[in-house]
């Protein structure tokens, strides 16, 4: 037999091996989590308009002094809607200031979304163009960042927060932040 007759079979076997490796790797826990290069480093400075009154701005400097949770969301984000009741319950505990970061959204759509689902945030900043998000390494919504009183990022979560994630990850990270004060 000619060796060229075996090439399609060899190609198929290589593709099957790659597919099997991909399936095996997808079984790994937390495969979607991307480590943040910003953990343990100063949060990037920003000055953004307040969603409810764009004539006012909020900066990172305004938020320093107490820890806060920066929660990235958009009215277009399906997972943000799933996360919202969890975020609301957590914000109601007043354990931590929760700052909304409305990302790549039309102002009217974002306001309508908060009117419909409620506003758990102490303040909501708006980044319609998404320029400040680049410095934060934001690539999707929802994402959440725990920032300590000095403005250092101590924890990051990509994806919707759940009660389990808050209990098992965010609250222990917050306890560490509070212990260092």
mmCIF file of N, CA and C in Angstrom, residues 11-113:
data_model
loop_
_atom_site.group_PDB
_atom_site.id
_atom_site.type_symbol
_atom_site.label_atom_id
_atom_site.label_comp_id
_atom_site.label_asym_id
_atom_site.label_seq_id
_atom_site.Cartn_x
_atom_site.Cartn_y
_atom_site.Cartn_z
ATOM 1 N N UNK A 11 -4.268 11.903 9.801
ATOM 2 C CA UNK A 11 -4.846 13.215 10.110
ATOM 3 C C UNK A 11 -6.051 13.095 11.033
ATOM 4 N N UNK A 12 -6.897 12.109 10.746
ATOM 5 C CA UNK A 12 -8.057 11.892 11.596
ATOM 6 C C UNK A 12 -7.635 11.526 13.015
ATOM 7 N N UNK A 13 -6.650 10.669 13.166
ATOM 8 C CA UNK A 13 -6.188 10.263 14.491
ATOM 9 C C UNK A 13 -5.595 11.437 15.267
ATOM 10 N N UNK A 14 -4.872 12.315 14.587
ATOM 11 C CA UNK A 14 -4.320 13.508 15.246
ATOM 12 C C UNK A 14 -5.456 14.409 15.726
ATOM 13 N N UNK A 15 -6.432 14.647 14.878
ATOM 14 C CA UNK A 15 -7.582 15.478 15.275
ATOM 15 C C UNK A 15 -8.355 14.841 16.421
ATOM 16 N N UNK A 16 -8.532 13.525 16.384
ATOM 17 C CA UNK A 16 -9.246 12.831 17.469
ATOM 18 C C UNK A 16 -8.477 12.965 18.776
ATOM 19 N N UNK A 17 -7.151 12.868 18.716
ATOM 20 C CA UNK A 17 -6.336 13.017 19.926
ATOM 21 C C UNK A 17 -6.453 14.435 20.488
ATOM 22 N N UNK A 18 -6.436 15.431 19.617
ATOM 23 C CA UNK A 18 -6.590 16.820 20.072
ATOM 24 C C UNK A 18 -7.965 17.039 20.695
ATOM 25 N N UNK A 19 -8.994 16.485 20.077
ATOM 26 C CA UNK A 19 -10.343 16.606 20.625
ATOM 27 C C UNK A 19 -10.433 15.930 21.987
ATOM 28 N N UNK A 20 -9.865 14.746 22.111
ATOM 29 C CA UNK A 20 -9.883 14.035 23.397
ATOM 30 C C UNK A 20 -9.143 14.834 24.468
ATOM 31 N N UNK A 21 -8.015 15.424 24.107
ATOM 32 C CA UNK A 21 -7.262 16.237 25.068
ATOM 33 C C UNK A 21 -8.091 17.449 25.501
ATOM 34 N N UNK A 22 -8.782 18.078 24.558
ATOM 35 C CA UNK A 22 -9.633 19.224 24.896
ATOM 36 C C UNK A 22 -10.763 18.842 25.833
ATOM 37 N N UNK A 23 -11.394 17.706 25.568
ATOM 38 C CA UNK A 23 -12.470 17.229 26.444
ATOM 39 C C UNK A 23 -11.918 16.930 27.835
ATOM 40 N N UNK A 24 -10.770 16.282 27.906
ATOM 41 C CA UNK A 24 -10.170 15.958 29.204
ATOM 42 C C UNK A 24 -9.832 17.235 29.963
ATOM 43 N N UNK A 25 -9.262 18.220 29.292
ATOM 44 C CA UNK A 25 -8.886 19.481 29.955
ATOM 45 C C UNK A 25 -10.114 20.251 30.422
ATOM 46 N N UNK A 26 -11.225 20.139 29.719
ATOM 47 C CA UNK A 26 -12.432 20.879 30.100
ATOM 48 C C UNK A 26 -13.046 20.342 31.388
ATOM 49 N N UNK A 27 -12.617 19.171 31.835
ATOM 50 C CA UNK A 27 -13.112 18.598 33.087
ATOM 51 C C UNK A 27 -12.439 19.223 34.298
ATOM 52 N N UNK A 28 -11.376 19.980 34.086
ATOM 53 C CA UNK A 28 -10.629 20.563 35.191
ATOM 54 C C UNK A 28 -11.478 21.638 35.877
ATOM 55 N N UNK A 29 -11.506 21.695 37.219
ATOM 56 C CA UNK A 29 -12.293 22.714 37.911
ATOM 57 C C UNK A 29 -11.718 24.098 37.661
ATOM 58 N N UNK A 30 -12.611 25.089 37.637
ATOM 59 C CA UNK A 30 -12.235 26.496 37.534
ATOM 60 C C UNK A 30 -11.439 26.794 36.261
ATOM 61 N N UNK A 31 -11.778 26.115 35.172
ATOM 62 C CA UNK A 31 -11.016 26.264 33.939
ATOM 63 C C UNK A 31 -11.218 27.629 33.289
ATOM 64 N N UNK A 32 -12.291 28.322 33.658
ATOM 65 C CA UNK A 32 -12.561 29.624 33.056
ATOM 66 C C UNK A 32 -11.921 30.765 33.831
ATOM 67 N N UNK A 33 -11.416 30.503 35.009
ATOM 68 C CA UNK A 33 -10.836 31.562 35.822
ATOM 69 C C UNK A 33 -9.502 31.986 35.232
ATOM 70 N N UNK A 34 -9.354 33.268 35.070
ATOM 71 C CA UNK A 34 -8.103 33.810 34.590
ATOM 72 C C UNK A 34 -7.441 34.534 35.740
ATOM 73 N N UNK A 35 -6.190 34.191 36.017
ATOM 74 C CA UNK A 35 -5.524 34.908 37.094
ATOM 75 C C UNK A 35 -5.351 36.374 36.707
ATOM 76 N N UNK A 36 -5.536 37.232 37.655
ATOM 77 C CA UNK A 36 -5.394 38.655 37.389
ATOM 78 C C UNK A 36 -3.980 39.087 37.741
ATOM 79 N N UNK A 37 -3.358 39.774 36.820
ATOM 80 C CA UNK A 37 -2.030 40.321 37.074
ATOM 81 C C UNK A 37 -2.100 41.446 38.099
ATOM 82 N N UNK A 38 -3.303 41.921 38.407
ATOM 83 C CA UNK A 38 -3.464 43.049 39.323
ATOM 84 C C UNK A 38 -3.595 42.641 40.786
ATOM 85 N N UNK A 39 -3.773 41.349 41.068
ATOM 86 C CA UNK A 39 -3.935 40.933 42.459
ATOM 87 C C UNK A 39 -2.712 41.341 43.271
ATOM 88 N N UNK A 40 -2.969 42.010 44.391
ATOM 89 C CA UNK A 40 -1.886 42.470 45.252
ATOM 90 C C UNK A 40 -1.247 43.768 44.783
ATOM 91 N N UNK A 41 -1.786 44.347 43.731
ATOM 92 C CA UNK A 41 -1.230 45.597 43.182
ATOM 93 C C UNK A 41 -2.274 46.710 43.278
ATOM 94 N N UNK A 42 -1.812 47.958 43.182
ATOM 95 C CA UNK A 42 -2.767 49.072 43.236
ATOM 96 C C UNK A 42 -3.796 48.991 42.109
ATOM 97 N N UNK A 43 -5.028 49.256 42.458
ATOM 98 C CA UNK A 43 -6.084 49.304 41.450
ATOM 99 C C UNK A 43 -5.790 50.456 40.495
ATOM 100 N N UNK A 44 -6.055 50.262 39.217
ATOM 101 C CA UNK A 44 -5.824 51.346 38.264
ATOM 102 C C UNK A 44 -6.713 52.560 38.570
ATOM 103 N N UNK A 45 -6.108 53.708 38.465
ATOM 104 C CA UNK A 45 -6.851 54.947 38.711
ATOM 105 C C UNK A 45 -7.916 55.132 37.631
ATOM 106 N N UNK A 46 -9.024 55.713 38.029
ATOM 107 C CA UNK A 46 -10.079 56.052 37.072
ATOM 108 C C UNK A 46 -10.849 57.247 37.603
ATOM 109 N N UNK A 47 -11.467 57.944 36.707
ATOM 110 C CA UNK A 47 -12.457 58.958 37.033
ATOM 111 C C UNK A 47 -13.565 58.782 36.018
ATOM 112 N N UNK A 48 -14.739 58.378 36.503
ATOM 113 C CA UNK A 48 -15.860 58.062 35.621
ATOM 114 C C UNK A 48 -17.113 58.792 36.072
ATOM 115 N N UNK A 49 -17.994 59.099 35.129
ATOM 116 C CA UNK A 49 -19.248 59.756 35.499
ATOM 117 C C UNK A 49 -20.166 58.813 36.274
ATOM 118 N N UNK A 50 -20.950 59.406 37.153
ATOM 119 C CA UNK A 50 -21.964 58.654 37.892
ATOM 120 C C UNK A 50 -23.126 58.384 36.934
ATOM 121 N N UNK A 51 -23.586 57.158 36.897
ATOM 122 C CA UNK A 51 -24.653 56.780 35.971
ATOM 123 C C UNK A 51 -25.894 57.644 36.148
ATOM 124 N N UNK A 52 -26.304 57.860 37.391
ATOM 125 C CA UNK A 52 -27.546 58.584 37.649
ATOM 126 C C UNK A 52 -27.435 60.087 37.442
ATOM 127 N N UNK A 53 -26.215 60.627 37.455
ATOM 128 C CA UNK A 53 -25.993 62.058 37.220
ATOM 129 C C UNK A 53 -24.599 62.254 36.647
ATOM 130 N N UNK A 54 -24.477 62.190 35.319
ATOM 131 C CA UNK A 54 -23.169 62.272 34.673
ATOM 132 C C UNK A 54 -22.410 63.583 34.917
ATOM 133 N N UNK A 55 -23.068 64.579 35.510
ATOM 134 C CA UNK A 55 -22.347 65.819 35.816
ATOM 135 C C UNK A 55 -21.404 65.612 37.005
ATOM 136 N N UNK A 56 -21.573 64.527 37.745
ATOM 137 C CA UNK A 56 -20.678 64.165 38.848
ATOM 138 C C UNK A 56 -19.781 63.016 38.401
ATOM 139 N N UNK A 57 -18.591 62.989 38.956
ATOM 140 C CA UNK A 57 -17.680 61.880 38.681
ATOM 141 C C UNK A 57 -17.230 61.248 39.992
ATOM 142 N N UNK A 58 -16.800 60.002 39.888
ATOM 143 C CA UNK A 58 -16.225 59.279 41.018
ATOM 144 C C UNK A 58 -14.871 58.759 40.545
ATOM 145 N N UNK A 59 -13.889 58.876 41.419
ATOM 146 C CA UNK A 59 -12.553 58.376 41.101
ATOM 147 C C UNK A 59 -12.156 57.317 42.115
ATOM 148 N N UNK A 60 -11.103 56.606 41.810
ATOM 149 C CA UNK A 60 -10.572 55.637 42.757
ATOM 150 C C UNK A 60 -10.196 56.340 44.054
ATOM 151 N N UNK A 61 -9.622 57.526 43.948
ATOM 152 C CA UNK A 61 -9.225 58.285 45.144
ATOM 153 C C UNK A 61 -10.428 58.559 46.042
ATOM 154 N N UNK A 62 -11.612 58.791 45.448
ATOM 155 C CA UNK A 62 -12.832 59.036 46.232
ATOM 156 C C UNK A 62 -13.247 57.798 47.027
ATOM 157 N N UNK A 63 -12.903 56.624 46.531
ATOM 158 C CA UNK A 63 -13.348 55.375 47.154
ATOM 159 C C UNK A 63 -12.370 54.831 48.188
ATOM 160 N N UNK A 64 -11.137 55.313 48.159
ATOM 161 C CA UNK A 64 -10.140 54.821 49.121
ATOM 162 C C UNK A 64 -10.545 55.202 50.541
ATOM 163 N N UNK A 65 -10.017 54.455 51.490
ATOM 164 C CA UNK A 65 -10.298 54.713 52.903
ATOM 165 C C UNK A 65 -11.074 53.584 53.542
ATOM 166 N N UNK A 66 -11.872 52.890 52.746
ATOM 167 C CA UNK A 66 -12.618 51.714 53.193
ATOM 168 C C UNK A 66 -12.617 50.711 52.042
ATOM 169 N N UNK A 67 -12.629 49.421 52.360
ATOM 170 C CA UNK A 67 -12.699 48.432 51.275
ATOM 171 C C UNK A 67 -14.005 48.571 50.501
ATOM 172 N N UNK A 68 -13.972 48.133 49.254
ATOM 173 C CA UNK A 68 -15.196 48.110 48.448
ATOM 174 C C UNK A 68 -15.136 46.975 47.446
ATOM 175 N N UNK A 69 -16.304 46.577 46.996
ATOM 176 C CA UNK A 69 -16.433 45.567 45.954
ATOM 177 C C UNK A 69 -16.853 46.290 44.687
ATOM 178 N N UNK A 70 -16.052 46.202 43.653
ATOM 179 C CA UNK A 70 -16.392 46.775 42.352
ATOM 180 C C UNK A 70 -17.023 45.669 41.527
ATOM 181 N N UNK A 71 -18.279 45.844 41.153
ATOM 182 C CA UNK A 71 -19.026 44.828 40.418
ATOM 183 C C UNK A 71 -19.319 45.338 39.010
ATOM 184 N N UNK A 72 -18.737 44.671 38.019
ATOM 185 C CA UNK A 72 -18.894 45.039 36.615
ATOM 186 C C UNK A 72 -20.158 44.388 36.073
ATOM 187 N N UNK A 73 -21.017 45.204 35.454
ATOM 188 C CA UNK A 73 -22.278 44.679 34.928
ATOM 189 C C UNK A 73 -22.712 45.502 33.716
ATOM 190 N N UNK A 74 -23.687 44.978 32.996
ATOM 191 C CA UNK A 74 -24.302 45.690 31.885
ATOM 192 C C UNK A 74 -25.721 45.208 31.695
ATOM 193 N N UNK A 75 -26.560 46.078 31.189
ATOM 194 C CA UNK A 75 -27.964 45.690 30.981
ATOM 195 C C UNK A 75 -28.085 44.610 29.909
ATOM 196 N N UNK A 76 -27.105 44.502 29.058
ATOM 197 C CA UNK A 76 -27.076 43.530 27.964
ATOM 198 C C UNK A 76 -26.598 42.154 28.428
ATOM 199 N N UNK A 77 -26.143 42.052 29.665
ATOM 200 C CA UNK A 77 -25.474 40.854 30.187
ATOM 201 C C UNK A 77 -26.484 39.922 30.861
ATOM 202 N N UNK A 78 -26.692 38.749 30.270
ATOM 203 C CA UNK A 78 -27.647 37.774 30.807
ATOM 204 C C UNK A 78 -27.206 37.282 32.183
ATOM 205 N N UNK A 79 -25.923 36.977 32.348
ATOM 206 C CA UNK A 79 -25.409 36.474 33.626
ATOM 207 C C UNK A 79 -25.499 37.532 34.724
ATOM 208 N N UNK A 80 -25.445 38.812 34.343
ATOM 209 C CA UNK A 80 -25.578 39.883 35.339
ATOM 210 C C UNK A 80 -26.970 39.860 35.961
ATOM 211 N N UNK A 81 -27.961 39.536 35.141
ATOM 212 C CA UNK A 81 -29.324 39.451 35.660
ATOM 213 C C UNK A 81 -29.442 38.274 36.632
ATOM 214 N N UNK A 82 -28.780 37.168 36.332
ATOM 215 C CA UNK A 82 -28.800 36.019 37.235
ATOM 216 C C UNK A 82 -28.074 36.341 38.541
ATOM 217 N N UNK A 83 -27.001 37.128 38.465
ATOM 218 C CA UNK A 83 -26.207 37.491 39.637
ATOM 219 C C UNK A 83 -26.908 38.544 40.502
ATOM 220 N N UNK A 84 -27.752 39.342 39.917
ATOM 221 C CA UNK A 84 -28.293 40.531 40.581
ATOM 222 C C UNK A 84 -28.991 40.268 41.921
ATOM 223 N N UNK A 85 -29.832 39.249 42.047
ATOM 224 C CA UNK A 85 -30.444 38.998 43.362
ATOM 225 C C UNK A 85 -29.401 38.653 44.438
ATOM 226 N N UNK A 86 -28.356 37.950 44.051
ATOM 227 C CA UNK A 86 -27.278 37.611 44.984
ATOM 228 C C UNK A 86 -26.568 38.893 45.413
ATOM 229 N N UNK A 87 -26.263 39.746 44.437
ATOM 230 C CA UNK A 87 -25.598 41.015 44.730
ATOM 231 C C UNK A 87 -26.477 41.880 45.633
ATOM 232 N N UNK A 88 -27.757 41.881 45.384
ATOM 233 C CA UNK A 88 -28.685 42.676 46.193
ATOM 234 C C UNK A 88 -28.689 42.184 47.642
ATOM 235 N N UNK A 89 -28.802 40.866 47.829
ATOM 236 C CA UNK A 89 -28.779 40.314 49.194
ATOM 237 C C UNK A 89 -27.476 40.655 49.904
ATOM 238 N N UNK A 90 -26.353 40.537 49.188
ATOM 239 C CA UNK A 90 -25.069 40.843 49.801
ATOM 240 C C UNK A 90 -24.976 42.325 50.154
ATOM 241 N N UNK A 91 -25.382 43.194 49.264
ATOM 242 C CA UNK A 91 -25.314 44.642 49.527
ATOM 243 C C UNK A 91 -26.180 45.015 50.730
ATOM 244 N N UNK A 92 -27.302 44.356 50.890
ATOM 245 C CA UNK A 92 -28.203 44.655 52.016
ATOM 246 C C UNK A 92 -27.586 44.317 53.367
ATOM 247 N N UNK A 93 -26.557 43.460 53.388
ATOM 248 C CA UNK A 93 -25.897 43.145 54.651
ATOM 249 C C UNK A 93 -25.045 44.319 55.139
ATOM 250 N N UNK A 94 -24.707 45.232 54.225
ATOM 251 C CA UNK A 94 -23.871 46.404 54.521
ATOM 252 C C UNK A 94 -22.507 45.991 55.074
ATOM 253 N N UNK A 95 -22.070 44.803 54.750
ATOM 254 C CA UNK A 95 -20.759 44.297 55.189
ATOM 255 C C UNK A 95 -19.637 45.000 54.452
ATOM 256 N N UNK A 96 -19.946 45.483 53.255
ATOM 257 C CA UNK A 96 -18.945 46.055 52.377
ATOM 258 C C UNK A 96 -19.634 47.010 51.419
ATOM 259 N N UNK A 97 -18.968 48.108 51.094
ATOM 260 C CA UNK A 97 -19.523 49.011 50.074
ATOM 261 C C UNK A 97 -19.493 48.303 48.728
ATOM 262 N N UNK A 98 -20.584 48.369 48.015
ATOM 263 C CA UNK A 98 -20.671 47.744 46.698
ATOM 264 C C UNK A 98 -20.824 48.857 45.668
ATOM 265 N N UNK A 99 -19.857 48.920 44.772
ATOM 266 C CA UNK A 99 -19.828 49.945 43.730
ATOM 267 C C UNK A 99 -20.147 49.272 42.403
ATOM 268 N N UNK A 100 -21.137 49.779 41.708
ATOM 269 C CA UNK A 100 -21.483 49.253 40.395
ATOM 270 C C UNK A 100 -20.615 49.883 39.325
ATOM 271 N N UNK A 101 -20.177 49.076 38.386
ATOM 272 C CA UNK A 101 -19.365 49.538 37.255
ATOM 273 C C UNK A 101 -20.122 49.138 36.002
ATOM 274 N N UNK A 102 -20.893 50.083 35.469
ATOM 275 C CA UNK A 102 -21.694 49.810 34.284
ATOM 276 C C UNK A 102 -20.787 49.916 33.065
ATOM 277 N N UNK A 103 -20.651 48.814 32.340
ATOM 278 C CA UNK A 103 -19.637 48.677 31.303
ATOM 279 C C UNK A 103 -20.253 48.540 29.918
ATOM 280 N N UNK A 104 -19.812 49.403 29.008
ATOM 281 C CA UNK A 104 -20.217 49.355 27.600
ATOM 282 C C UNK A 104 -21.731 49.271 27.453
ATOM 283 N N UNK A 105 -22.394 50.209 28.058
ATOM 284 C CA UNK A 105 -23.853 50.196 28.103
ATOM 285 C C UNK A 105 -24.379 51.579 27.752
ATOM 286 N N UNK A 106 -25.538 51.627 27.178
ATOM 287 C CA UNK A 106 -26.225 52.894 26.969
ATOM 288 C C UNK A 106 -26.815 53.334 28.306
ATOM 289 N N UNK A 107 -26.673 54.602 28.621
ATOM 290 C CA UNK A 107 -27.135 55.122 29.915
ATOM 291 C C UNK A 107 -28.618 54.810 30.147
ATOM 292 N N UNK A 108 -29.453 55.070 29.153
ATOM 293 C CA UNK A 108 -30.896 54.842 29.309
ATOM 294 C C UNK A 108 -31.193 53.369 29.577
ATOM 295 N N UNK A 109 -30.488 52.476 28.891
ATOM 296 C CA UNK A 109 -30.705 51.038 29.103
ATOM 297 C C UNK A 109 -30.303 50.630 30.515
ATOM 298 N N UNK A 110 -29.165 51.154 30.980
ATOM 299 C CA UNK A 110 -28.687 50.823 32.324
ATOM 300 C C UNK A 110 -29.643 51.332 33.391
ATOM 301 N N UNK A 111 -30.131 52.560 33.227
ATOM 302 C CA UNK A 111 -31.075 53.119 34.202
ATOM 303 C C UNK A 111 -32.379 52.320 34.225
ATOM 304 N N UNK A 112 -32.848 51.950 33.059
ATOM 305 C CA UNK A 112 -34.080 51.160 32.968
ATOM 306 C C UNK A 112 -33.879 49.797 33.644
ATOM 307 N N UNK A 113 -32.718 49.186 33.445
ATOM 308 C CA UNK A 113 -32.407 47.888 34.043
ATOM 309 C C UNK A 113 -32.418 47.981 35.567
#
